[in-house]
Amino acid sequence: MARARNRPALVAHGGAGNAGPGVERPERRRGMMAAMRQGAGILRANGSALEAVVATVAALEDHPLFNAGYGSLLNSEGNVEMDASVMFAEPVAPGPSARGKRVRSDESDYTVSAGAVAAVSRVRNPIMLARAVMEHSPHILMAGAGAENFARKVGIRLERPEEMVTERARERWRARKQQAGILGAEAAARAAMGHGTVGAVAVDVHGGIAAATSTGGVPGKLFGRVGDSALIGAGTFAHAFGAASATGQGEAIILTALCREAVLALGDGSPQAVAREAILEMIDATGAEAGVIIVDRRGRIGYAHNATSMQVARYDPAGGLQHLWLAPIATARHP
Ligand code: ASP
């Protein structure tokens, strides 16, 4: 018997954090919608959720107003160091499978596979390198110069590190340094709480479920710091039940394994309820700011955050394409 076709859906985020300069909002909206059209086009043509999330995230990495790929913010030394990860859960026919780890849902067997890169400075699209790690290496996470060496081997072009630095990122870095001189490093980092990390989650008509996340990291980060966006289970997770991508203070997202917790909770609730609960639990545990987007295997969507603002866009066949500047959730548990 042929498998029922799933309802496709795609959600992307452009980061949770401060609202960012108002003058940049129209262009950030435009950039987000252009990226969504690429991802949604793939799903409409019955393409895979993996292709859709990678295309969406890569388009956002190419846009200089997002803190990922070209346009990433700079670390304490004034250099770009980027993290990215991708995970794909694919329904499989019974029998031995070529790749990935087998997991079960109530309805079918899935294989899950993942790839990630940390602290890379020389690739324009870290998400594509993360995908290459997943598809062409026996590993899941590669870092720094070794990851870049692997990029060269799989035919991904290496840039000179300075080619990844935009004038906007350089100016912000200078301003932050000045502020740190006046306020002290910690206060300056809090004041600069960034935005612009990108991520996407999708489900396709074949039942494939994927998540992808990419970032230049948090403002004021130390040279060598790696955040949640490189870590499967923290910033990115996909499983038979659904997929999630996170944004916000990476250390808190890592401590709470935010995306894995959220996806595994999908057995008990709607993506919207799960997203809200995941953020409330993160607040209880850490008091930090973060956001999450979720899709479940039925194509239902959820998102929540407790920062000042979060940029989100969504696509499903019923609602079409929509863009939102999402307000923070009410943080009382029983409002
Ligand atoms: N979560 C990212 C990190 O900690 C930053 C962000 O989402 O704004 O690297």
PDB file of C-alpha atoms and ligand atoms in Angstrom, residues 16 67 83 193-195 197 215 217-218 225 227-229 246-251 253, ligand 1:
ATOM      1  CA  ALA A  16      15.836  36.165  18.714  1.00  0.00           C
ATOM      2  CA  ASN A  67      24.322  36.932  11.646  1.00  0.00           C
ATOM      3  CA  ASP A  83      28.820  27.393  13.719  1.00  0.00           C
ATOM      4  CA  MET A 193      22.423  40.881  22.960  1.00  0.00           C
ATOM      5  CA  GLY A 194      22.382  40.161  19.250  1.00  0.00           C
ATOM      6  CA  HIS A 195      19.963  38.899  16.707  1.00  0.00           C
ATOM      7  CA  THR A 197      21.107  33.822  13.738  1.00  0.00           C
ATOM      8  CA  THR A 215      25.238  31.547  13.220  1.00  0.00           C
ATOM      9  CA  GLY A 217      27.549  33.452  17.475  1.00  0.00           C
ATOM     10  CA  VAL A 218      26.846  35.888  20.300  1.00  0.00           C
ATOM     11  CA  ARG A 225      33.870  29.867  21.717  1.00  0.00           C
ATOM     12  CA  GLY A 227      27.672  27.804  20.730  1.00  0.00           C
ATOM     13  CA  ASP A 228      24.517  25.727  20.517  1.00  0.00           C
ATOM     14  CA  SER A 229      24.116  26.142  16.756  1.00  0.00           C
ATOM     15  CA  ALA A 246      16.910  27.406  18.432  1.00  0.00           C
ATOM     16  CA  THR A 247      18.331  30.903  18.749  1.00  0.00           C
ATOM     17  CA  GLY A 248      19.412  33.091  21.656  1.00  0.00           C
ATOM     18  CA  GLN A 249      21.968  32.650  24.427  1.00  0.00           C
ATOM     19  CA  GLY A 250      23.764  29.513  23.322  1.00  0.00           C
ATOM     20  CA  GLU A 251      25.112  28.527  26.720  1.00  0.00           C
ATOM     21  CA  ILE A 253      20.361  26.397  25.059  1.00  0.00           C
TER      22      ILE A 253
HETATM   23  N1  ASP B   1      22.482  30.791  19.664  1.00  0.00           N
HETATM   24  C1  ASP B   1      23.565  31.500  19.013  1.00  0.00           C
HETATM   25  C2  ASP B   1      24.850  31.232  19.767  1.00  0.00           C
HETATM   26  O1  ASP B   1      24.820  31.198  20.975  1.00  0.00           O
HETATM   27  C3  ASP B   1      23.335  32.985  18.925  1.00  0.00           C
HETATM   28  C4  ASP B   1      21.949  33.455  18.537  1.00  0.00           C
HETATM   29  O2  ASP B   1      21.064  32.655  18.281  1.00  0.00           O
HETATM   30  O3  ASP B   1      21.749  34.684  18.476  1.00  0.00           O
HETATM   31  O4  ASP B   1      25.876  31.129  19.149  1.00  0.00           O
END
